[in-house]
PDB file of C-alpha atoms in Angstrom:
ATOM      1  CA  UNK A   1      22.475 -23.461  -8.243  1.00 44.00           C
ATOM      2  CA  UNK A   2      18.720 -22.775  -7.158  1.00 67.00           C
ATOM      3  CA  UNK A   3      20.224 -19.678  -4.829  1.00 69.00           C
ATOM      4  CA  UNK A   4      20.830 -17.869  -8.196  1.00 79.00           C
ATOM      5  CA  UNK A   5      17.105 -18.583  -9.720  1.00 88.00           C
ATOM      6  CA  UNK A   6      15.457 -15.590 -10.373  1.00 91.00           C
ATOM      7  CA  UNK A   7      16.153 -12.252 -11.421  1.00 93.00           C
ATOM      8  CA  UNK A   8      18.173  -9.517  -9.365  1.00 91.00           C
ATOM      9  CA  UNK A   9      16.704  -6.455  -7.967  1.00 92.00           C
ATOM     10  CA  UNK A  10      16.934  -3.590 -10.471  1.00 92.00           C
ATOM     11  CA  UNK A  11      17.375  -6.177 -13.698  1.00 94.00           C
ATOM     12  CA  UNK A  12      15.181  -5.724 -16.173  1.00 96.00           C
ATOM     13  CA  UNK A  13      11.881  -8.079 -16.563  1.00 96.00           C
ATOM     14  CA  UNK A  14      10.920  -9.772 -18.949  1.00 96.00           C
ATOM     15  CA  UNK A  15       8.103  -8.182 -21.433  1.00 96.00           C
ATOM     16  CA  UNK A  16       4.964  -9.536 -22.042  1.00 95.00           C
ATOM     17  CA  UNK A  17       1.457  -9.787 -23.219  1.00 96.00           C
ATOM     18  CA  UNK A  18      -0.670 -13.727 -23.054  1.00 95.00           C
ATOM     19  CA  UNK A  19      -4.214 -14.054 -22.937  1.00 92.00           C
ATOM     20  CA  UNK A  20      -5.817 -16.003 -19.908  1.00 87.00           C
ATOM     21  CA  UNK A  21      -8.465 -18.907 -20.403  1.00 82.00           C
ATOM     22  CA  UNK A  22     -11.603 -15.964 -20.217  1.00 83.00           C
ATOM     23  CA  UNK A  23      -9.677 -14.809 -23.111  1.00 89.00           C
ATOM     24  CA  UNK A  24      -8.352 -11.616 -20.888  1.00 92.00           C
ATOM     25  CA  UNK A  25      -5.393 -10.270 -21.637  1.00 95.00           C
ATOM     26  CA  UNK A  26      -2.909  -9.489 -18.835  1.00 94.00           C
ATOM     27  CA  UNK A  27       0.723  -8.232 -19.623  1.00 95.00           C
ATOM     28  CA  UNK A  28       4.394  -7.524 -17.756  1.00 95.00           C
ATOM     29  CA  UNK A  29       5.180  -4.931 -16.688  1.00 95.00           C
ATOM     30  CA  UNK A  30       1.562  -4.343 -15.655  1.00 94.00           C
ATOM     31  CA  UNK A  31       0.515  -0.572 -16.024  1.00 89.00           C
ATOM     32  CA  UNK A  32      -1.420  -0.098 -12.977  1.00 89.00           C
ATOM     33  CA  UNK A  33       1.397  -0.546 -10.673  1.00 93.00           C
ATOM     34  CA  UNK A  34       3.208  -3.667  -8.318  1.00 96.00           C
ATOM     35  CA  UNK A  35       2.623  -6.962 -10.058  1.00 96.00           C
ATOM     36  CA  UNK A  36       3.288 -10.226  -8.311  1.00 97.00           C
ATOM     37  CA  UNK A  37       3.943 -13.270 -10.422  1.00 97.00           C
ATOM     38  CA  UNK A  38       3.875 -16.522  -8.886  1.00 96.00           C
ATOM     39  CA  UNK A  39       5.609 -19.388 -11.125  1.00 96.00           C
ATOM     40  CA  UNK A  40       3.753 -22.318 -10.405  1.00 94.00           C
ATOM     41  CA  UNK A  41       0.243 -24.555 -10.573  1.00 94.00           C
ATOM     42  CA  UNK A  42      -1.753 -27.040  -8.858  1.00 94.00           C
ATOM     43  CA  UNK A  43       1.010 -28.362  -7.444  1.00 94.00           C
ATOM     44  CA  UNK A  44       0.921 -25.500  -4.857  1.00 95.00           C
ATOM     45  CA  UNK A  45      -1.395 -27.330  -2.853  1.00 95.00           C
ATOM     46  CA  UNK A  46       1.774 -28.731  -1.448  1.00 96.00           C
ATOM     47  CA  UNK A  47       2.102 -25.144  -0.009  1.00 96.00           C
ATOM     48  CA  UNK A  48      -1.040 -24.564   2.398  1.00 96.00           C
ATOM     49  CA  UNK A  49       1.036 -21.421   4.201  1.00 96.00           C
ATOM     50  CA  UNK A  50       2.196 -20.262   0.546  1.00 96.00           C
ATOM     51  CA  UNK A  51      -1.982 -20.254  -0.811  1.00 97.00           C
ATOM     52  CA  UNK A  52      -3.087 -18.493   2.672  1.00 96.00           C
ATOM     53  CA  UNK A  53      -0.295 -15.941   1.974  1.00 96.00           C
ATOM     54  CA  UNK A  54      -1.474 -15.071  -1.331  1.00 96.00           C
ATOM     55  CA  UNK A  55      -5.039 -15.132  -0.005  1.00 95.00           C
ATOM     56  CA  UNK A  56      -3.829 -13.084   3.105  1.00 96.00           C
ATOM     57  CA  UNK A  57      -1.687 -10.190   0.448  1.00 96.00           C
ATOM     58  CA  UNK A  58      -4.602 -10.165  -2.293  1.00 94.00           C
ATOM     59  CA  UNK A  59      -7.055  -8.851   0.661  1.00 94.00           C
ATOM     60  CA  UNK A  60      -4.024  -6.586   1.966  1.00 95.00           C
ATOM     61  CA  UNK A  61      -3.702  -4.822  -1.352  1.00 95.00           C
ATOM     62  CA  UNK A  62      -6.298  -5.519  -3.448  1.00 93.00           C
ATOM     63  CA  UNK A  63      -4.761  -3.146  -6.316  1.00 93.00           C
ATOM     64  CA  UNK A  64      -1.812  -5.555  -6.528  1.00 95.00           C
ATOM     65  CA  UNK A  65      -2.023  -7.647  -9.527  1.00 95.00           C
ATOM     66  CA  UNK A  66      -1.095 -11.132  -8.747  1.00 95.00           C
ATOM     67  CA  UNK A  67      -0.649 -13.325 -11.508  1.00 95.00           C
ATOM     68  CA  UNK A  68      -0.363 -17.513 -11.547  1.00 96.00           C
ATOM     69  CA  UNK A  69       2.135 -18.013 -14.245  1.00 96.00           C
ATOM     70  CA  UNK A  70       2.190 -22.104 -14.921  1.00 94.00           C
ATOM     71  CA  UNK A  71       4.888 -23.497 -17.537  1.00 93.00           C
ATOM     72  CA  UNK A  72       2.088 -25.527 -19.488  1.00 92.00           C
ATOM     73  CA  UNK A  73      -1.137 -25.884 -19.836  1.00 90.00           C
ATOM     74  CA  UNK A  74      -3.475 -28.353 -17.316  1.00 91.00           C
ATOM     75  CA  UNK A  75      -7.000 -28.413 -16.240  1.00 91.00           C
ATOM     76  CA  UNK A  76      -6.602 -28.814 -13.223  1.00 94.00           C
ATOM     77  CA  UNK A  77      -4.763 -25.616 -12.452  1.00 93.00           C
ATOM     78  CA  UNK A  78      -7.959 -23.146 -12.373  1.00 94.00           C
ATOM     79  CA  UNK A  79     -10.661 -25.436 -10.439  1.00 95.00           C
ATOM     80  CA  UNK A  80      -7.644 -25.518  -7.965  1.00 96.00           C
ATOM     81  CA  UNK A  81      -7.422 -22.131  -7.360  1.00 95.00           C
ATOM     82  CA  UNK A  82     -10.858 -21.329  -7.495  1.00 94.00           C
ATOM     83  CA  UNK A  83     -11.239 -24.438  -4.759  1.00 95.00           C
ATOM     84  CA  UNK A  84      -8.889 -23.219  -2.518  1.00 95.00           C
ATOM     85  CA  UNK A  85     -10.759 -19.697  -2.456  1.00 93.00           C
ATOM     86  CA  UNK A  86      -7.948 -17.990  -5.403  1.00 93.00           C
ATOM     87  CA  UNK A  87     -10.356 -18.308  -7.945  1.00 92.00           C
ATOM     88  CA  UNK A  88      -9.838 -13.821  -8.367  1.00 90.00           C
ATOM     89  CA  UNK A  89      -6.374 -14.692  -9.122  1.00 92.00           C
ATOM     90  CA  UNK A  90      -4.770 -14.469 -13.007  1.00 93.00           C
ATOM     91  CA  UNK A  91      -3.981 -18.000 -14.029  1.00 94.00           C
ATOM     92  CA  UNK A  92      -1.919 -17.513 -17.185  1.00 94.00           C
ATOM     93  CA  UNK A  93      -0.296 -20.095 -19.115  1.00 95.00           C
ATOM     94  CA  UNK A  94       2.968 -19.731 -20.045  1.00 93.00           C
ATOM     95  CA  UNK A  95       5.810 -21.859 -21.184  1.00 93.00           C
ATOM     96  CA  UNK A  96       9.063 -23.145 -19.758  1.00 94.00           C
ATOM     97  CA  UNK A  97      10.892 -20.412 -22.393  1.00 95.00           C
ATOM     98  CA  UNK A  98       8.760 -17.912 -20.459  1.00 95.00           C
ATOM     99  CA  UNK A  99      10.465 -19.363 -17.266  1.00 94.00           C
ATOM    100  CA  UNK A 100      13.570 -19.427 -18.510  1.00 94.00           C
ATOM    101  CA  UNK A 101      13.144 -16.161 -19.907  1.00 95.00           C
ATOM    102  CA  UNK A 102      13.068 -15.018 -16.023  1.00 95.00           C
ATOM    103  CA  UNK A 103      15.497 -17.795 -14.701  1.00 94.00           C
ATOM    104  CA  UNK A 104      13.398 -20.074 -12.898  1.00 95.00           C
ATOM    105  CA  UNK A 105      13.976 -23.736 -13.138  1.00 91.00           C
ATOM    106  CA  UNK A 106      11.840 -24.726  -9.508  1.00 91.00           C
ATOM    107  CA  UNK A 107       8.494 -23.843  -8.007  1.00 91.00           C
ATOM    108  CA  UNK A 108       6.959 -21.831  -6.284  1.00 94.00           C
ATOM    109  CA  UNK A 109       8.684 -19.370  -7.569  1.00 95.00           C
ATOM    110  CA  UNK A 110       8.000 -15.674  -6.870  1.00 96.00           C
ATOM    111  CA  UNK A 111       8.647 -12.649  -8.570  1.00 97.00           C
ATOM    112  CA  UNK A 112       7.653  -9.084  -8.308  1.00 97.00           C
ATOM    113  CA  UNK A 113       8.179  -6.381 -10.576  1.00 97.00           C
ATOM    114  CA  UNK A 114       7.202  -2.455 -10.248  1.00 96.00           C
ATOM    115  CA  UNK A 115       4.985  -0.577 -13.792  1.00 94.00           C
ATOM    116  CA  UNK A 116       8.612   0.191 -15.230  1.00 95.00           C
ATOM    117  CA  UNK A 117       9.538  -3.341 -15.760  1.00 95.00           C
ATOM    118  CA  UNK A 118      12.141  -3.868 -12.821  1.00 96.00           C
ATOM    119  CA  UNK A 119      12.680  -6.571 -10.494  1.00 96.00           C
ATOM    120  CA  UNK A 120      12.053  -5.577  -6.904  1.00 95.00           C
ATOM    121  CA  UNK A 121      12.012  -8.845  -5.297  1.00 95.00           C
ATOM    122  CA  UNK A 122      12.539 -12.170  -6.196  1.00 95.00           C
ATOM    123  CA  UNK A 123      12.947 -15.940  -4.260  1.00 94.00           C
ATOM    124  CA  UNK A 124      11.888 -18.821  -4.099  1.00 94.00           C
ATOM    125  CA  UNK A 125       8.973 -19.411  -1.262  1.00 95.00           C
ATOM    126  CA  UNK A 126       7.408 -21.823   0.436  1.00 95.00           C
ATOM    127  CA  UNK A 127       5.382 -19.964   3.462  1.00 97.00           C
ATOM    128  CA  UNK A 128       2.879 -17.198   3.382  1.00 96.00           C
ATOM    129  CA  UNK A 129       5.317 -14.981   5.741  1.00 96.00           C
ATOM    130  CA  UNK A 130       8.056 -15.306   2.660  1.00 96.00           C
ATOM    131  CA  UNK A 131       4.998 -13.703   0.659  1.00 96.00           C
ATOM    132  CA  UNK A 132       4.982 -10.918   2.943  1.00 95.00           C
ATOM    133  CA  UNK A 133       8.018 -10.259   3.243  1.00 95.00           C
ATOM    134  CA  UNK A 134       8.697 -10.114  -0.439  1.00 95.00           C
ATOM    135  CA  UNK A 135       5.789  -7.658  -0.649  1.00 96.00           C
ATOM    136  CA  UNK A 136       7.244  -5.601   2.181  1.00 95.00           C
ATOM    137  CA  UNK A 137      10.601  -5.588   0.714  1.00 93.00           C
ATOM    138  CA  UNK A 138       9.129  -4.435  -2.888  1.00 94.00           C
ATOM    139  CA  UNK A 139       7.052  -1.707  -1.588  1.00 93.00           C
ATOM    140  CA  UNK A 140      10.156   0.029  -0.273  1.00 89.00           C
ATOM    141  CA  UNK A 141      11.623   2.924  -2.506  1.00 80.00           C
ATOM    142  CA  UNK A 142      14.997   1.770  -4.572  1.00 71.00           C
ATOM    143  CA  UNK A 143      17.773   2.714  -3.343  1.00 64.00           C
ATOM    144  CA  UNK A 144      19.204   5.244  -6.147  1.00 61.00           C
ATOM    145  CA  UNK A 145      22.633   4.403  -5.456  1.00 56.00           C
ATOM    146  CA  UNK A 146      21.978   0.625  -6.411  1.00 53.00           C
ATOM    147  CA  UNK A 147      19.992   1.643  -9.639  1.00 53.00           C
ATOM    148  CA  UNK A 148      21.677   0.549 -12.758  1.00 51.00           C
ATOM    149  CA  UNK A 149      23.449   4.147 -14.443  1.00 47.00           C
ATOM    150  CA  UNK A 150      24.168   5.683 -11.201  1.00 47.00           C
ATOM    151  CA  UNK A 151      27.193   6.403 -10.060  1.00 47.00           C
ATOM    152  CA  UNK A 152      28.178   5.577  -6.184  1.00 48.00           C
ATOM    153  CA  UNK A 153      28.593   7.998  -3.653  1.00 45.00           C
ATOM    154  CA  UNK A 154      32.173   7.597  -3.930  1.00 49.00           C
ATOM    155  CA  UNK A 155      32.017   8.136  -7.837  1.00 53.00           C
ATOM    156  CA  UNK A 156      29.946  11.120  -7.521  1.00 50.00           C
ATOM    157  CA  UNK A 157      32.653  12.669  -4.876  1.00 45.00           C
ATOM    158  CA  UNK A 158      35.580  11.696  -7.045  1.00 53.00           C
ATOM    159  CA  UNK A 159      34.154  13.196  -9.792  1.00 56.00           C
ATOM    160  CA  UNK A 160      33.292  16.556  -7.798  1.00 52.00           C
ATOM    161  CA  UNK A 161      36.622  16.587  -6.282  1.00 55.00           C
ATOM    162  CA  UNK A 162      38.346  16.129  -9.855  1.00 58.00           C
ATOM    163  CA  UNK A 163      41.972  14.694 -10.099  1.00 60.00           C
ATOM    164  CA  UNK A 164      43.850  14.366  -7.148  1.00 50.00           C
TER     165      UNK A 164
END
């Protein structure tokens, strides 16, 4: 059941707008671009290779705007992060509708979704190099074939061809 966590590639996000403990707002989709949304807490410190991946992508792209989304609140969750040297990072405190919301029942949990509100990765991850790969993956360009309203090749030749 955990293999179909998540959201698919090319689904729809979910929208919306929470402030953070500085009393910052941050929203999804984010309007400055790739936004990487972690599902998780203080707990991660089970995940050494998972926090040096996030510390490892937030100095690769520093335009990339990675939030920490927990289910509930705890205060432990930002000394942690600022501890562990994640302290720039968006801890935001969500709920387990929230989760739900994006179909994630386990942790870490990561998500990342492009300024128009669509999935372009999603897994669960436990190593940095899953991070990375994630990243990688979501950077690509879409495939337009695979985006929801268009038709397949094979449509669009049926269609040209008209009845047989």
């Amino acid at each position: 059941a955990i293999e179909r966590d998540g959201l698919l590639p090319g689904s729809a996000a979910p929208s919306w707008s929470i402030a953070d403990s500085a009393g910052r707002v941050h929203q999804s989709p984010s309007a400055s671009g790739l936004q990487l949304i972690i599902f998780g807490n203080h707990a991660l410190k089970a995940f050494p290779s998972l926090l040096e991946g996030l510390r490892e992508l937030s100095e690769l792209d520093p335009a990339l705007d990675i939030l920490v989304l927990s289910d509930s609140y705890s205060s432990l969750t930002e000394p942690f992060f600022k501890l562990v040297g994640l302290g720039n990072l968006a801890i935001i405190t969500g709920s387990r509708s929230l989760y739900g919301r994006y179909n994630v029942r386990v942790s870490p949990f990561i998500i990342l979704v492009d300024s128009d509100g669509r999935v372009r990765a999603s897994s669960l991850v436990n190593h940095g190099w899953q991070i990375m790969t994630l990243y990688k993956i979501a950077c690509l360009e879409p495939d337009p074939i695979s985006q929801p309203g268009v038709s397949s090749l094979n449509d669009q030749l049926a269609e040209a061809l008209g009845p047989e």
